[in-house]
Coordinates of C-alpha atoms in Angstrom, one line a residue:
M271 CA -20.5 -21.0 26.0
R272 CA -21.6 -17.3 26.0
R273 CA -18.3 -16.3 27.5
L274 CA -16.4 -18.3 24.9
V275 CA -17.9 -16.4 21.9
P276 CA -16.5 -13.0 22.8
A277 CA -13.1 -14.6 23.5
I278 CA -12.8 -16.0 20.0
P279 CA -11.7 -12.6 18.4
G280 CA -9.1 -12.1 21.1
L281 CA -7.8 -15.6 20.6
W282 CA -7.6 -15.0 16.9
L283 CA -5.7 -11.8 17.3
A284 CA -3.3 -13.4 19.8
L285 CA -2.5 -16.3 17.5
F286 CA -2.3 -14.5 14.2
V287 CA -1.2 -11.0 15.2
A288 CA 0.4 -10.8 18.6
A289 CA 2.3 -14.1 18.4
P290 CA 4.0 -13.4 15.0
L291 CA 4.9 -9.9 16.2
L292 CA 6.6 -11.4 19.3
V293 CA 8.4 -13.8 17.1
V294 CA 9.7 -11.0 14.8
L295 CA 10.7 -8.9 17.9
A296 CA 12.6 -11.8 19.4
L297 CA 14.3 -12.4 16.0
S298 CA 15.3 -8.8 15.8
L299 CA 17.1 -9.1 19.1
S300 CA 18.9 -12.3 18.1
W301 CA 22.5 -12.7 17.1
P302 CA 23.5 -13.7 13.6
A303 CA 25.1 -17.1 13.3
E304 CA 26.3 -19.6 10.8
G305 CA 23.9 -22.5 10.2
V306 CA 20.3 -23.2 9.9
P307 CA 18.5 -21.1 11.1
P308 CA 21.1 -18.3 10.7
F309 CA 20.6 -16.8 14.2
T310 CA 20.9 -17.4 17.9
L311 CA 18.1 -16.4 20.2
P312 CA 19.0 -13.7 22.8
W313 CA 18.2 -16.0 25.8
S314 CA 20.1 -19.0 24.5
G315 CA 23.6 -17.5 25.3
E316 CA 25.3 -15.3 27.7
E317 CA 25.4 -12.2 25.4
G318 CA 21.9 -11.1 26.0
P319 CA 19.7 -9.2 23.5
N320 CA 21.4 -7.9 20.4
T321 CA 20.6 -4.2 20.0
E322 CA 23.2 -3.7 17.3
T323 CA 20.6 -4.6 14.7
Y324 CA 18.6 -1.5 15.5
A325 CA 21.7 0.7 15.7
L326 CA 22.7 -0.5 12.3
A327 CA 19.2 -0.1 10.8
L328 CA 18.9 3.4 12.2
G329 CA 22.4 4.5 11.6
D330 CA 23.1 3.2 8.1
P331 CA 22.3 5.7 5.4
Y332 CA 21.3 2.9 3.1
Y333 CA 18.5 1.7 5.3
R334 CA 17.4 5.3 6.1
G335 CA 17.3 6.0 2.4
A336 CA 15.2 2.9 1.7
F337 CA 12.7 3.9 4.4
L338 CA 12.5 7.5 3.1
D339 CA 12.1 6.3 -0.5
A340 CA 9.4 3.9 0.6
L341 CA 7.4 6.7 2.3
L342 CA 7.8 9.0 -0.6
V343 CA 6.6 6.3 -3.1
A344 CA 3.7 5.6 -0.7
C345 CA 2.8 9.3 -0.5
G346 CA 3.0 9.6 -4.3
T347 CA 0.9 6.5 -4.9
A348 CA -1.7 7.7 -2.4
G349 CA -1.8 11.2 -4.0
L350 CA -2.2 9.8 -7.5
C351 CA -4.9 7.4 -6.3
L352 CA -6.8 10.3 -4.7
A353 CA -6.6 12.4 -7.8
L354 CA -8.2 9.5 -9.8
A355 CA -10.5 8.2 -7.1
L356 CA -12.3 11.5 -6.4
P357 CA -13.9 11.9 -9.9
M358 CA -14.5 8.2 -10.1
A359 CA -16.4 8.2 -6.8
L360 CA -18.3 11.3 -7.8
G361 CA -19.3 9.6 -11.0
L362 CA -20.5 6.5 -9.1
V363 CA -22.5 8.6 -6.7
R364 CA -24.2 10.7 -9.4
A365 CA -24.8 7.7 -11.8
P366 CA -28.3 6.4 -12.1
S367 CA -29.1 3.8 -9.4
R368 CA -29.4 1.0 -11.9
W369 CA -25.8 1.6 -13.1
R370 CA -24.1 1.8 -9.7
M371 CA -23.8 -1.9 -9.0
P372 CA -22.4 -2.7 -12.4
L373 CA -20.0 0.1 -12.2
L374 CA -18.8 -1.0 -8.7
A375 CA -18.5 -4.5 -10.1
L376 CA -16.2 -3.2 -12.9
L377 CA -14.2 -1.3 -10.3
L378 CA -13.6 -4.5 -8.3
L379 CA -13.1 -6.7 -11.4
P380 CA -9.2 -6.6 -11.0
F381 CA -9.6 -8.3 -7.6
W382 CA -11.1 -11.3 -9.4
T383 CA -7.8 -11.9 -11.0
G384 CA -4.6 -12.9 -9.2
F385 CA -2.2 -10.2 -8.2
L386 CA 0.9 -11.7 -10.0
P387 CA -1.0 -12.2 -13.4
R388 CA -2.0 -8.6 -13.3
I389 CA 1.6 -7.5 -12.8
G390 CA 2.6 -9.9 -15.5
A391 CA 0.2 -8.3 -17.9
W392 CA 1.8 -4.9 -17.2
I393 CA 5.2 -6.5 -18.0
G394 CA 3.9 -7.7 -21.3
L395 CA 2.5 -4.3 -22.1
L396 CA 5.6 -2.3 -21.1
R397 CA 8.5 -4.4 -22.2
D398 CA 10.5 -3.4 -25.3
E399 CA 8.7 -5.9 -27.5
G400 CA 5.3 -5.3 -25.8
W401 CA 2.1 -4.0 -27.2
I402 CA 2.7 -0.3 -26.4
N403 CA 6.1 -0.1 -28.1
T404 CA 4.8 -2.2 -31.0
L405 CA 1.8 0.0 -31.6
L406 CA 3.9 3.2 -31.3
Q407 CA 6.5 1.8 -33.8
S408 CA 3.8 0.6 -36.2
A409 CA 2.2 4.0 -36.2
G410 CA 5.6 5.6 -36.9
L411 CA 5.7 7.6 -33.7
I412 CA 9.0 6.2 -32.5
E413 CA 11.9 4.5 -34.1
A414 CA 13.4 2.6 -31.2
P415 CA 11.5 1.0 -28.3
L416 CA 10.9 3.3 -25.3
P417 CA 12.4 2.1 -22.0
L418 CA 9.0 1.8 -20.3
L419 CA 9.7 -1.3 -18.1
Y420 CA 11.8 -1.1 -15.0
S421 CA 11.3 2.6 -14.6
W422 CA 9.8 4.9 -12.0
P423 CA 6.7 5.6 -14.2
A424 CA 6.1 1.8 -14.5
L425 CA 6.5 1.4 -10.8
F426 CA 3.8 4.1 -10.1
L427 CA 1.6 2.8 -12.8
G428 CA 1.6 -0.7 -11.2
M429 CA 1.1 0.8 -7.7
V430 CA -1.8 3.0 -8.7
H431 CA -3.4 0.1 -10.6
A432 CA -3.1 -2.2 -7.6
Y433 CA -4.3 0.3 -4.9
L434 CA -6.8 2.5 -6.7
P435 CA -9.9 0.6 -5.5
F436 CA -8.8 1.1 -1.9
A437 CA -9.2 4.8 -2.5
V438 CA -12.4 4.8 -4.5
L439 CA -14.5 2.7 -2.1
P440 CA -14.1 4.8 1.0
L441 CA -14.7 8.0 -1.0
Y442 CA -17.8 6.5 -2.6
V443 CA -19.2 5.6 0.8
T444 CA -18.5 9.1 2.2
L445 CA -19.9 11.0 -0.8
S446 CA -23.0 8.8 -1.0
R447 CA -23.8 9.9 2.6
L448 CA -23.7 13.6 1.8
D449 CA -27.1 15.4 1.7
P450 CA -27.8 16.6 -1.9
A451 CA -29.8 19.4 -0.4
V452 CA -26.6 21.1 0.9
Q453 CA -25.3 21.4 -2.7
E454 CA -28.7 22.5 -3.9
A455 CA -28.7 25.3 -1.3
A456 CA -25.3 26.4 -2.4
A457 CA -26.5 26.6 -6.0
D458 CA -29.6 28.5 -4.9
L459 CA -27.3 31.1 -3.2
G460 CA -25.5 31.7 -6.5
A461 CA -22.5 29.3 -6.2
T462 CA -21.2 27.9 -9.4
P463 CA -20.7 24.1 -9.6
W464 CA -16.9 24.5 -9.0
V465 CA -17.4 26.8 -6.0
A466 CA -20.1 24.5 -4.5
F467 CA -17.7 21.5 -5.0
R468 CA -14.8 23.4 -3.5
S469 CA -16.6 25.0 -0.5
V470 CA -19.2 22.3 0.3
T471 CA -18.4 18.9 -1.1
L472 CA -14.6 18.8 -0.4
P473 CA -14.9 19.9 3.3
L474 CA -17.7 17.4 3.9
A475 CA -15.7 14.7 2.2
A476 CA -12.4 15.4 4.1
P477 CA -12.7 12.4 6.4
G478 CA -13.2 10.1 3.4
L479 CA -10.3 11.7 1.6
A480 CA -8.0 11.2 4.6
A481 CA -9.2 7.6 5.1
A482 CA -8.6 6.8 1.4
F483 CA -5.1 8.3 1.5
L484 CA -4.2 6.3 4.6
L485 CA -5.8 3.1 3.2
V486 CA -3.5 3.3 0.2
F487 CA -0.4 4.7 2.0
I488 CA -0.2 2.0 4.7
P489 CA 0.2 -1.1 2.5
A490 CA 2.1 0.8 -0.2
A491 CA 4.8 1.8 2.2
G492 CA 5.9 -1.9 2.6
E493 CA 5.2 -3.0 -1.0
Y494 CA 7.8 -5.4 -2.4
V495 CA 6.4 -7.2 -5.5
I496 CA 5.6 -4.2 -7.7
P497 CA 8.9 -2.4 -7.1
E498 CA 10.7 -5.7 -7.7
L499 CA 8.9 -6.6 -11.0
L500 CA 8.2 -3.1 -12.5
G501 CA 10.5 -0.6 -10.7
P502 CA 14.1 0.5 -11.6
P503 CA 17.1 -1.1 -10.0
E504 CA 17.8 2.0 -8.0
A505 CA 14.3 1.8 -6.3
Q506 CA 15.7 0.2 -3.2
L507 CA 12.6 0.6 -1.1
A508 CA 12.0 -0.8 2.4
G509 CA 10.2 -3.9 1.2
R510 CA 13.0 -4.8 -1.3
V511 CA 15.8 -4.2 1.3
L512 CA 14.0 -6.3 3.8
F513 CA 13.6 -9.2 1.3
Q514 CA 17.3 -8.9 0.4
E515 CA 18.5 -9.0 4.0
F516 CA 16.3 -12.0 4.7
F517 CA 16.7 -14.2 1.6
Q518 CA 19.9 -13.1 0.0
N519 CA 22.2 -11.9 2.8
R520 CA 20.5 -14.3 5.3
D521 CA 20.8 -11.7 8.0
W522 CA 17.5 -12.5 9.7
P523 CA 18.1 -10.3 12.8
V524 CA 18.6 -7.2 10.7
A525 CA 15.7 -8.1 8.4
A526 CA 13.5 -8.5 11.5
A527 CA 14.7 -5.2 13.0
L528 CA 13.8 -3.5 9.7
A529 CA 10.3 -5.0 9.8
V530 CA 9.8 -3.8 13.4
L531 CA 10.9 -0.3 12.5
L532 CA 8.6 -0.2 9.5
L533 CA 5.7 -1.3 11.7
L534 CA 6.6 1.5 14.2
V535 CA 6.7 4.1 11.4
L536 CA 3.2 2.9 10.2
L537 CA 1.7 2.9 13.7
L538 CA 0.8 6.6 13.4
P539 CA -1.1 6.4 10.1
I540 CA -2.7 3.1 11.2
R541 CA -4.0 4.9 14.4
L542 CA -5.2 7.9 12.4
F543 CA -7.1 5.5 10.1
Q544 CA -8.7 3.8 13.1
R545 CA -9.8 7.2 14.5
L546 CA -11.4 8.1 11.1
E547 CA -13.2 4.8 11.1
Q548 CA -14.7 5.6 14.5
Q549 CA -16.1 8.9 13.4
P550 CA -19.8 8.9 12.6

């Protein structure tokens, strides 16, 4: 029985991580075919594995552009989240102890609501007949509705709203572990609050900043729902292209190859995040 307990996590990973990855890898090497399902497994015929899917995914400018745009959007989302999360985390750390738990609960409050209803709320706010345009028109600030929905600002607004807590929490944990005596010593030596923050707090919080960036960047790189519901039509990111290949074009081998390549691209930041987690 004692030997079985340590094997449970390995069995869980094998069933729910390794097995799906092997299925996707096998699907990426399959041949497209007419019928249901729309592919032929590489070992079921005489043709062998199909490597043309990877050649197409790597060689087609459309797919390369989708991956590049996805990485740029993920970087922009992570950067915006860090810019907002750092003062929020500092405010949480420096707040009176009796207020910290209520403030953390408010931070996590969006997670108590479903993801799609939150995106639907942004659609209601940003559409031409939404609250924002209605208030601006009622105040006489604009004559015609602003094209807020299905735009790049709407996309980043939804992304930051969805992933901001993932940046605040690791920063809060890192900053709460800092010794206040270090900042007090910097102040005693004549450092202004800004100089003490720049020369003491930021360097000590660097691991938390990096972890917060990666914790937002990794899931944002493969995001599909927010670009689809809030983003402009030209925002053909990796997640949207993968969805289109799988469900609209029904080219499952190419879709699986794109998924494998996206995972390979994210392996480096995932490994960096794991190393940051292991640091004391």
